[in-house]
Amino acid sequence: MFRGILAGGLALSAASLIMTGPAAYADLQAPYARAAAIVDADGELNNGKNILKTWRASTGRYCVMVDKHVTTSTAVIQITPRAPRRLPFIAYRSPSATCHETNTITVGVYDTSTGRLADGGFDLTIS
């Protein structure tokens, strides 16, 4: 039963992404988010709340350094793609072989057509 619910939720999420297109800019004054970031495909931080810096480590691999008073190891993190056919995911929470920094989230982005890492912007929210 749980698998059916999970599969239905994933299908619904995918359908909503296809129908709505890229996510709108996040309200970075969101009082309920501990941290948030809008990251461009080149790794630049477009806008952020409690984010120290972001960078593109390599093709499809990004690092998001969060302020030290926001703990990433136990946080609920949501990532939304900013481009069609891109699927971002959390590769490591902190530290990773890619980012080498404490309290840094490593994000990977896949091209859903090829199944390979590809550059693509994303919105990140930490609750």
CSV table of N, CA and C in Angstrom, one decimal:
chain,number,residue,atom,x,y,z
A,1,MET,N,0.8,-1.2,0.0
A,1,MET,CA,0.0,0.0,0.0
A,1,MET,C,0.9,1.3,0.0
A,2,PHE,N,1.9,1.2,0.8
A,2,PHE,CA,2.8,2.4,0.9
A,2,PHE,C,3.5,2.7,-0.4
A,3,ARG,N,3.9,1.6,-1.1
A,3,ARG,CA,4.5,1.8,-2.4
A,3,ARG,C,3.6,2.4,-3.4
A,4,GLY,N,2.3,2.0,-3.4
A,4,GLY,CA,1.3,2.6,-4.3
A,4,GLY,C,1.1,4.1,-4.0
A,5,ILE,N,1.1,4.4,-2.7
A,5,ILE,CA,0.9,5.8,-2.3
A,5,ILE,C,2.1,6.6,-2.8
A,6,LEU,N,3.3,6.1,-2.5
A,6,LEU,CA,4.5,6.8,-2.9
A,6,LEU,C,4.6,6.9,-4.4
A,7,ALA,N,4.3,5.9,-5.2
A,7,ALA,CA,4.3,6.0,-6.7
A,7,ALA,C,3.3,7.0,-7.2
A,8,GLY,N,2.1,7.0,-6.6
A,8,GLY,CA,1.1,8.0,-6.9
A,8,GLY,C,1.5,9.4,-6.7
A,9,GLY,N,2.2,9.6,-5.5
A,9,GLY,CA,2.7,11.0,-5.2
A,9,GLY,C,3.8,11.4,-6.1
A,10,LEU,N,4.7,10.5,-6.5
A,10,LEU,CA,5.7,10.9,-7.5
A,10,LEU,C,5.1,11.2,-8.8
A,11,ALA,N,4.2,10.4,-9.3
A,11,ALA,CA,3.5,10.7,-10.5
A,11,ALA,C,2.8,12.0,-10.5
A,12,LEU,N,2.2,12.3,-9.4
A,12,LEU,CA,1.5,13.6,-9.3
A,12,LEU,C,2.5,14.8,-9.3
A,13,SER,N,3.6,14.6,-8.6
A,13,SER,CA,4.6,15.7,-8.6
A,13,SER,C,5.2,15.9,-10.0
A,14,ALA,N,5.5,14.8,-10.7
A,14,ALA,CA,6.0,14.9,-12.0
A,14,ALA,C,5.1,15.6,-12.9
A,15,ALA,N,3.8,15.2,-12.8
A,15,ALA,CA,2.8,15.8,-13.7
A,15,ALA,C,2.6,17.3,-13.4
A,16,SER,N,2.7,17.7,-12.1
A,16,SER,CA,2.6,19.1,-11.8
A,16,SER,C,3.8,19.9,-12.4
A,17,LEU,N,5.0,19.3,-12.4
A,17,LEU,CA,6.1,20.0,-12.9
A,17,LEU,C,6.0,20.2,-14.4
A,18,ILE,N,5.5,19.2,-15.1
A,18,ILE,CA,5.3,19.3,-16.5
A,18,ILE,C,4.3,20.3,-16.9
A,19,MET,N,3.2,20.4,-16.1
A,19,MET,CA,2.1,21.3,-16.5
A,19,MET,C,2.4,22.7,-16.1
A,20,THR,N,3.2,22.9,-15.0
A,20,THR,CA,3.4,24.3,-14.6
A,20,THR,C,4.7,24.9,-15.1
A,21,GLY,N,5.7,24.0,-15.6
A,21,GLY,CA,6.9,24.5,-16.0
A,21,GLY,C,7.9,24.8,-14.9
A,22,PRO,N,8.9,25.7,-15.1
A,22,PRO,CA,9.8,26.0,-14.0
A,22,PRO,C,9.1,26.7,-12.9
A,23,ALA,N,9.7,26.5,-11.7
A,23,ALA,CA,9.1,27.1,-10.5
A,23,ALA,C,9.3,28.6,-10.5
A,24,ALA,N,8.3,29.2,-9.9
A,24,ALA,CA,8.4,30.7,-9.8
A,24,ALA,C,9.5,31.0,-8.7
A,25,TYR,N,10.0,32.3,-8.8
A,25,TYR,CA,11.0,32.7,-7.8
A,25,TYR,C,10.4,32.5,-6.4
A,26,ALA,N,11.2,32.0,-5.5
A,26,ALA,CA,10.8,31.7,-4.1
A,26,ALA,C,10.7,33.1,-3.4
A,27,ASP,N,9.8,33.1,-2.4
A,27,ASP,CA,9.7,34.3,-1.6
A,27,ASP,C,10.8,34.1,-0.5
A,28,LEU,N,11.9,34.8,-0.7
A,28,LEU,CA,13.1,34.5,0.2
A,28,LEU,C,12.9,35.3,1.5
A,29,GLN,N,11.8,35.9,1.7
A,29,GLN,CA,11.5,36.5,3.0
A,29,GLN,C,10.6,35.5,3.8
A,30,ALA,N,10.5,34.3,3.3
A,30,ALA,CA,9.6,33.3,3.9
A,30,ALA,C,9.9,33.1,5.3
A,31,PRO,N,9.0,33.5,6.2
A,31,PRO,CA,9.3,33.4,7.6
A,31,PRO,C,9.4,32.0,8.2
A,32,TYR,N,8.9,31.0,7.5
A,32,TYR,CA,8.9,29.6,7.9
A,32,TYR,C,10.1,28.8,7.4
A,33,ALA,N,10.9,29.3,6.5
A,33,ALA,CA,12.1,28.7,6.0
A,33,ALA,C,13.3,29.1,6.8
A,34,ARG,N,14.1,28.2,7.2
A,34,ARG,CA,15.3,28.5,7.9
A,34,ARG,C,16.4,29.0,6.9
A,35,ALA,N,16.3,28.5,5.7
A,35,ALA,CA,17.3,29.0,4.6
A,35,ALA,C,16.6,28.7,3.3
A,36,ALA,N,17.0,29.5,2.3
A,36,ALA,CA,16.5,29.3,0.9
A,36,ALA,C,17.5,29.8,-0.1
A,37,ALA,N,17.5,29.3,-1.3
A,37,ALA,CA,18.4,29.8,-2.3
A,37,ALA,C,17.8,29.6,-3.7
A,38,ILE,N,18.1,30.5,-4.5
A,38,ILE,CA,17.8,30.4,-6.0
A,38,ILE,C,19.2,30.4,-6.6
A,39,VAL,N,19.5,29.2,-7.2
A,39,VAL,CA,20.8,29.0,-7.8
A,39,VAL,C,20.6,28.9,-9.3
A,40,ASP,N,21.5,29.7,-10.0
A,40,ASP,CA,21.4,29.7,-11.5
A,40,ASP,C,22.2,28.5,-12.0
A,41,ALA,N,22.1,28.2,-13.3
A,41,ALA,CA,22.7,27.0,-13.9
A,41,ALA,C,24.3,27.1,-13.8
A,42,ASP,N,24.8,28.3,-13.8
A,42,ASP,CA,26.2,28.5,-13.7
A,42,ASP,C,26.8,28.4,-12.2
A,43,GLY,N,25.9,28.2,-11.3
A,43,GLY,CA,26.3,28.0,-9.9
A,43,GLY,C,26.2,29.3,-9.1
A,44,GLU,N,25.9,30.4,-9.7
A,44,GLU,CA,25.8,31.7,-9.0
A,44,GLU,C,24.5,31.7,-8.1
A,45,LEU,N,24.7,32.3,-7.0
A,45,LEU,CA,23.5,32.5,-6.1
A,45,LEU,C,22.7,33.7,-6.6
A,46,ASN,N,21.5,33.5,-7.1
A,46,ASN,CA,20.7,34.5,-7.6
A,46,ASN,C,20.1,35.3,-6.4
A,47,ASN,N,19.6,34.6,-5.4
A,47,ASN,CA,19.0,35.2,-4.2
A,47,ASN,C,19.1,34.2,-3.1
A,48,GLY,N,19.1,34.6,-1.9
A,48,GLY,CA,19.2,33.6,-0.8
A,48,GLY,C,18.9,34.2,0.6
A,49,LYS,N,18.6,33.3,1.4
A,49,LYS,CA,18.3,33.6,2.8
A,49,LYS,C,19.1,32.6,3.7
A,50,ASN,N,20.0,33.1,4.5
A,50,ASN,CA,20.9,32.3,5.3
A,50,ASN,C,21.8,31.3,4.5
A,51,ILE,N,22.1,31.8,3.3
A,51,ILE,CA,23.0,31.0,2.4
A,51,ILE,C,24.3,31.9,2.3
A,52,LEU,N,25.5,31.3,2.6
A,52,LEU,CA,26.7,32.0,2.5
A,52,LEU,C,27.2,32.1,1.1
A,53,LYS,N,27.2,31.0,0.3
A,53,LYS,CA,27.7,31.0,-1.1
A,53,LYS,C,27.2,29.8,-1.8
A,54,THR,N,27.2,29.8,-3.1
A,54,THR,CA,27.0,28.7,-3.9
A,54,THR,C,28.0,28.7,-5.1
A,55,TRP,N,28.3,27.5,-5.6
A,55,TRP,CA,29.2,27.4,-6.7
A,55,TRP,C,28.9,26.1,-7.5
A,56,ARG,N,29.3,26.1,-8.7
A,56,ARG,CA,29.2,24.9,-9.6
A,56,ARG,C,30.6,24.2,-9.5
A,57,ALA,N,30.6,23.0,-9.0
A,57,ALA,CA,31.8,22.2,-8.8
A,57,ALA,C,32.2,21.6,-10.1
A,58,SER,N,31.3,21.1,-10.9
A,58,SER,CA,31.5,20.5,-12.2
A,58,SER,C,30.2,20.4,-12.9
A,59,THR,N,30.2,19.8,-14.1
A,59,THR,CA,28.9,19.7,-14.8
A,59,THR,C,27.9,18.9,-14.0
A,60,GLY,N,26.8,19.6,-13.7
A,60,GLY,CA,25.7,19.0,-13.0
A,60,GLY,C,25.9,18.9,-11.5
A,61,ARG,N,27.0,19.4,-10.9
A,61,ARG,CA,27.3,19.3,-9.5
A,61,ARG,C,27.4,20.7,-8.9
A,62,TYR,N,26.6,20.9,-7.9
A,62,TYR,CA,26.6,22.2,-7.2
A,62,TYR,C,26.8,22.1,-5.7
A,63,CYS,N,27.3,23.2,-5.1
A,63,CYS,CA,27.6,23.2,-3.7
A,63,CYS,C,26.8,24.4,-3.2
A,64,VAL,N,26.1,24.2,-2.0
A,64,VAL,CA,25.3,25.3,-1.4
A,64,VAL,C,25.8,25.3,0.0
A,65,MET,N,26.5,26.4,0.4
A,65,MET,CA,27.0,26.6,1.8
A,65,MET,C,26.0,27.3,2.6
A,66,VAL,N,25.5,26.7,3.7
A,66,VAL,CA,24.5,27.3,4.5
A,66,VAL,C,25.1,27.9,5.8
A,67,ASP,N,24.5,29.0,6.3
A,67,ASP,CA,25.0,29.6,7.5
A,67,ASP,C,25.1,28.6,8.6
A,68,LYS,N,26.1,28.8,9.5
A,68,LYS,CA,26.4,27.8,10.5
A,68,LYS,C,25.2,27.6,11.5
A,69,HIS,N,24.4,28.6,11.7
A,69,HIS,CA,23.3,28.4,12.7
A,69,HIS,C,22.1,27.6,12.1
A,70,VAL,N,22.2,27.2,10.8
A,70,VAL,CA,21.2,26.3,10.3
A,70,VAL,C,21.8,24.9,10.1
A,71,THR,N,21.4,23.9,10.8
A,71,THR,CA,21.9,22.6,10.7
A,71,THR,C,21.3,21.8,9.5
A,72,THR,N,22.2,21.4,8.6
A,72,THR,CA,21.8,20.7,7.4
A,72,THR,C,21.6,19.2,7.6
A,73,SER,N,22.3,18.6,8.6
A,73,SER,CA,22.3,17.2,8.8
A,73,SER,C,20.9,16.6,9.2
A,74,THR,N,20.1,17.4,9.8
A,74,THR,CA,18.8,16.9,10.2
A,74,THR,C,17.6,17.7,9.6
A,75,ALA,N,17.9,18.6,8.7
A,75,ALA,CA,16.9,19.4,8.1
A,75,ALA,C,16.1,18.8,7.0
A,76,VAL,N,14.9,19.2,6.8
A,76,VAL,CA,14.1,18.8,5.7
A,76,VAL,C,14.4,19.8,4.6
A,77,ILE,N,14.9,19.2,3.4
A,77,ILE,CA,15.4,20.0,2.3
A,77,ILE,C,14.5,19.7,1.1
A,78,GLN,N,14.0,20.8,0.4
A,78,GLN,CA,13.3,20.6,-0.8
A,78,GLN,C,14.0,21.3,-1.9
A,79,ILE,N,14.1,20.6,-3.1
A,79,ILE,CA,14.7,21.2,-4.2
A,79,ILE,C,13.7,21.1,-5.4
A,80,THR,N,13.6,22.3,-6.1
A,80,THR,CA,12.7,22.4,-7.3
A,80,THR,C,13.6,22.8,-8.5
A,81,PRO,N,13.4,22.1,-9.6
A,81,PRO,CA,14.2,22.5,-10.8
A,81,PRO,C,13.7,23.8,-11.4
A,82,ARG,N,14.6,24.5,-12.0
A,82,ARG,CA,14.3,25.8,-12.7
A,82,ARG,C,14.2,25.7,-14.2
A,83,ALA,N,14.5,24.5,-14.7
A,83,ALA,CA,14.6,24.3,-16.1
A,83,ALA,C,13.8,23.0,-16.5
A,84,PRO,N,13.2,22.9,-17.6
A,84,PRO,CA,12.5,21.7,-18.0
A,84,PRO,C,13.5,20.5,-18.2
A,85,ARG,N,13.1,19.3,-18.0
A,85,ARG,CA,13.9,18.1,-18.2
A,85,ARG,C,15.1,18.1,-17.2
A,86,ARG,N,15.1,18.8,-16.2
A,86,ARG,CA,16.2,18.7,-15.2
A,86,ARG,C,15.6,18.2,-13.9
A,87,LEU,N,16.4,17.3,-13.2
A,87,LEU,CA,16.0,16.7,-12.0
A,87,LEU,C,17.1,16.9,-10.9
A,88,PRO,N,17.0,17.8,-10.0
A,88,PRO,CA,18.0,18.0,-9.0
A,88,PRO,C,17.7,17.0,-7.8
A,89,PHE,N,18.8,16.7,-7.2
A,89,PHE,CA,18.7,15.8,-6.0
A,89,PHE,C,19.8,16.1,-5.0
A,90,ILE,N,19.7,15.8,-3.8
A,90,ILE,CA,20.7,16.0,-2.8
A,90,ILE,C,21.7,14.8,-2.8
A,91,ALA,N,22.9,15.1,-3.2
A,91,ALA,CA,23.9,14.0,-3.3
A,91,ALA,C,24.5,13.8,-1.9
A,92,TYR,N,24.9,14.8,-1.2
A,92,TYR,CA,25.4,14.7,0.2
A,92,TYR,C,25.0,15.9,1.0
A,93,ARG,N,24.9,15.7,2.3
A,93,ARG,CA,24.5,16.8,3.1
A,93,ARG,C,25.7,17.6,3.6
A,94,SER,N,26.7,17.0,4.1
A,94,SER,CA,27.9,17.8,4.6
A,94,SER,C,28.9,16.8,5.2
A,95,PRO,N,30.2,17.1,5.1
A,95,PRO,CA,30.8,17.6,3.8
A,95,PRO,C,30.9,16.4,2.8
A,96,SER,N,31.2,16.7,1.6
A,96,SER,CA,31.3,15.7,0.6
A,96,SER,C,32.7,15.8,-0.1
A,97,ALA,N,33.0,14.8,-0.9
A,97,ALA,CA,34.2,14.8,-1.7
A,97,ALA,C,34.2,15.9,-2.7
A,98,THR,N,33.0,16.3,-3.1
A,98,THR,CA,32.8,17.4,-4.1
A,98,THR,C,33.0,18.8,-3.6
A,99,CYS,N,32.4,19.1,-2.4
A,99,CYS,CA,32.4,20.4,-1.9
A,99,CYS,C,33.5,20.7,-0.8
A,100,HIS,N,33.9,19.7,0.0
A,100,HIS,CA,34.9,19.9,1.0
A,100,HIS,C,34.7,21.0,2.0
A,101,GLU,N,33.5,21.3,2.3
A,101,GLU,CA,33.1,22.4,3.3
A,101,GLU,C,32.1,21.9,4.2
A,102,THR,N,32.2,22.3,5.5
A,102,THR,CA,31.2,21.9,6.5
A,102,THR,C,29.9,22.7,6.2
A,103,ASN,N,28.8,22.1,6.7
A,103,ASN,CA,27.5,22.7,6.5
A,103,ASN,C,27.2,23.1,5.1
A,104,THR,N,27.6,22.2,4.2
A,104,THR,CA,27.4,22.4,2.7
A,104,THR,C,26.6,21.3,2.1
A,105,ILE,N,25.6,21.6,1.3
A,105,ILE,CA,24.8,20.6,0.7
A,105,ILE,C,25.3,20.4,-0.8
A,106,THR,N,25.6,19.2,-1.2
A,106,THR,CA,26.0,18.9,-2.5
A,106,THR,C,24.7,18.5,-3.3
A,107,VAL,N,24.5,19.2,-4.4
A,107,VAL,CA,23.3,19.0,-5.2
A,107,VAL,C,23.7,18.5,-6.6
A,108,GLY,N,23.2,17.4,-7.1
A,108,GLY,CA,23.4,16.9,-8.4
A,108,GLY,C,22.2,17.2,-9.2
A,109,VAL,N,22.4,17.5,-10.5
A,109,VAL,CA,21.2,17.7,-11.4
A,109,VAL,C,21.4,16.8,-12.7
A,110,TYR,N,20.3,16.0,-12.9
A,110,TYR,CA,20.3,15.1,-14.1
A,110,TYR,C,19.4,15.7,-15.2
A,111,ASP,N,19.8,15.3,-16.4
A,111,ASP,CA,18.9,15.6,-17.5
A,111,ASP,C,18.1,14.3,-17.7
A,112,THR,N,16.7,14.5,-17.6
A,112,THR,CA,15.8,13.4,-17.6
A,112,THR,C,15.8,12.7,-19.0
A,113,SER,N,16.2,13.3,-20.0
A,113,SER,CA,16.2,12.7,-21.4
A,113,SER,C,17.4,11.8,-21.5
A,114,THR,N,18.6,12.2,-21.0
A,114,THR,CA,19.8,11.4,-21.2
A,114,THR,C,20.2,10.6,-20.0
A,115,GLY,N,19.7,11.0,-18.8
A,115,GLY,CA,20.1,10.3,-17.6
A,115,GLY,C,21.5,10.6,-17.1
A,116,ARG,N,22.1,11.7,-17.7
A,116,ARG,CA,23.4,12.1,-17.3
A,116,ARG,C,23.4,13.4,-16.5
A,117,LEU,N,24.4,13.7,-15.8
A,117,LEU,CA,24.5,15.0,-15.1
A,117,LEU,C,24.5,16.1,-16.1
A,118,ALA,N,23.8,17.2,-15.8
A,118,ALA,CA,23.7,18.3,-16.7
A,118,ALA,C,23.5,19.6,-15.9
A,119,ASP,N,23.9,20.7,-16.4
A,119,ASP,CA,23.8,22.0,-15.7
A,119,ASP,C,22.3,22.4,-15.7
A,120,GLY,N,21.8,22.9,-14.6
A,120,GLY,CA,20.5,23.4,-14.5
A,120,GLY,C,20.3,24.0,-13.1
A,121,GLY,N,19.6,25.2,-13.2
A,121,GLY,CA,19.3,25.9,-11.9
A,121,GLY,C,18.3,25.3,-11.1
A,122,PHE,N,18.2,25.7,-9.8
A,122,PHE,CA,17.2,25.1,-8.9
A,122,PHE,C,16.9,26.0,-7.8
A,123,ASP,N,15.8,25.8,-7.2
A,123,ASP,CA,15.4,26.5,-5.9
A,123,ASP,C,15.6,25.5,-4.8
A,124,LEU,N,16.1,26.0,-3.7
A,124,LEU,CA,16.4,25.1,-2.5
A,124,LEU,C,15.7,25.7,-1.3
A,125,THR,N,15.0,25.0,-0.5
A,125,THR,CA,14.4,25.5,0.7
A,125,THR,C,14.8,24.5,1.9
A,126,ILE,N,15.2,25.1,3.0
A,126,ILE,CA,15.5,24.3,4.2
A,126,ILE,C,14.5,24.7,5.3
A,127,SER,N,13.7,23.7,5.7
A,127,SER,CA,12.7,23.9,6.8
A,127,SER,C,13.3,23.5,8.2
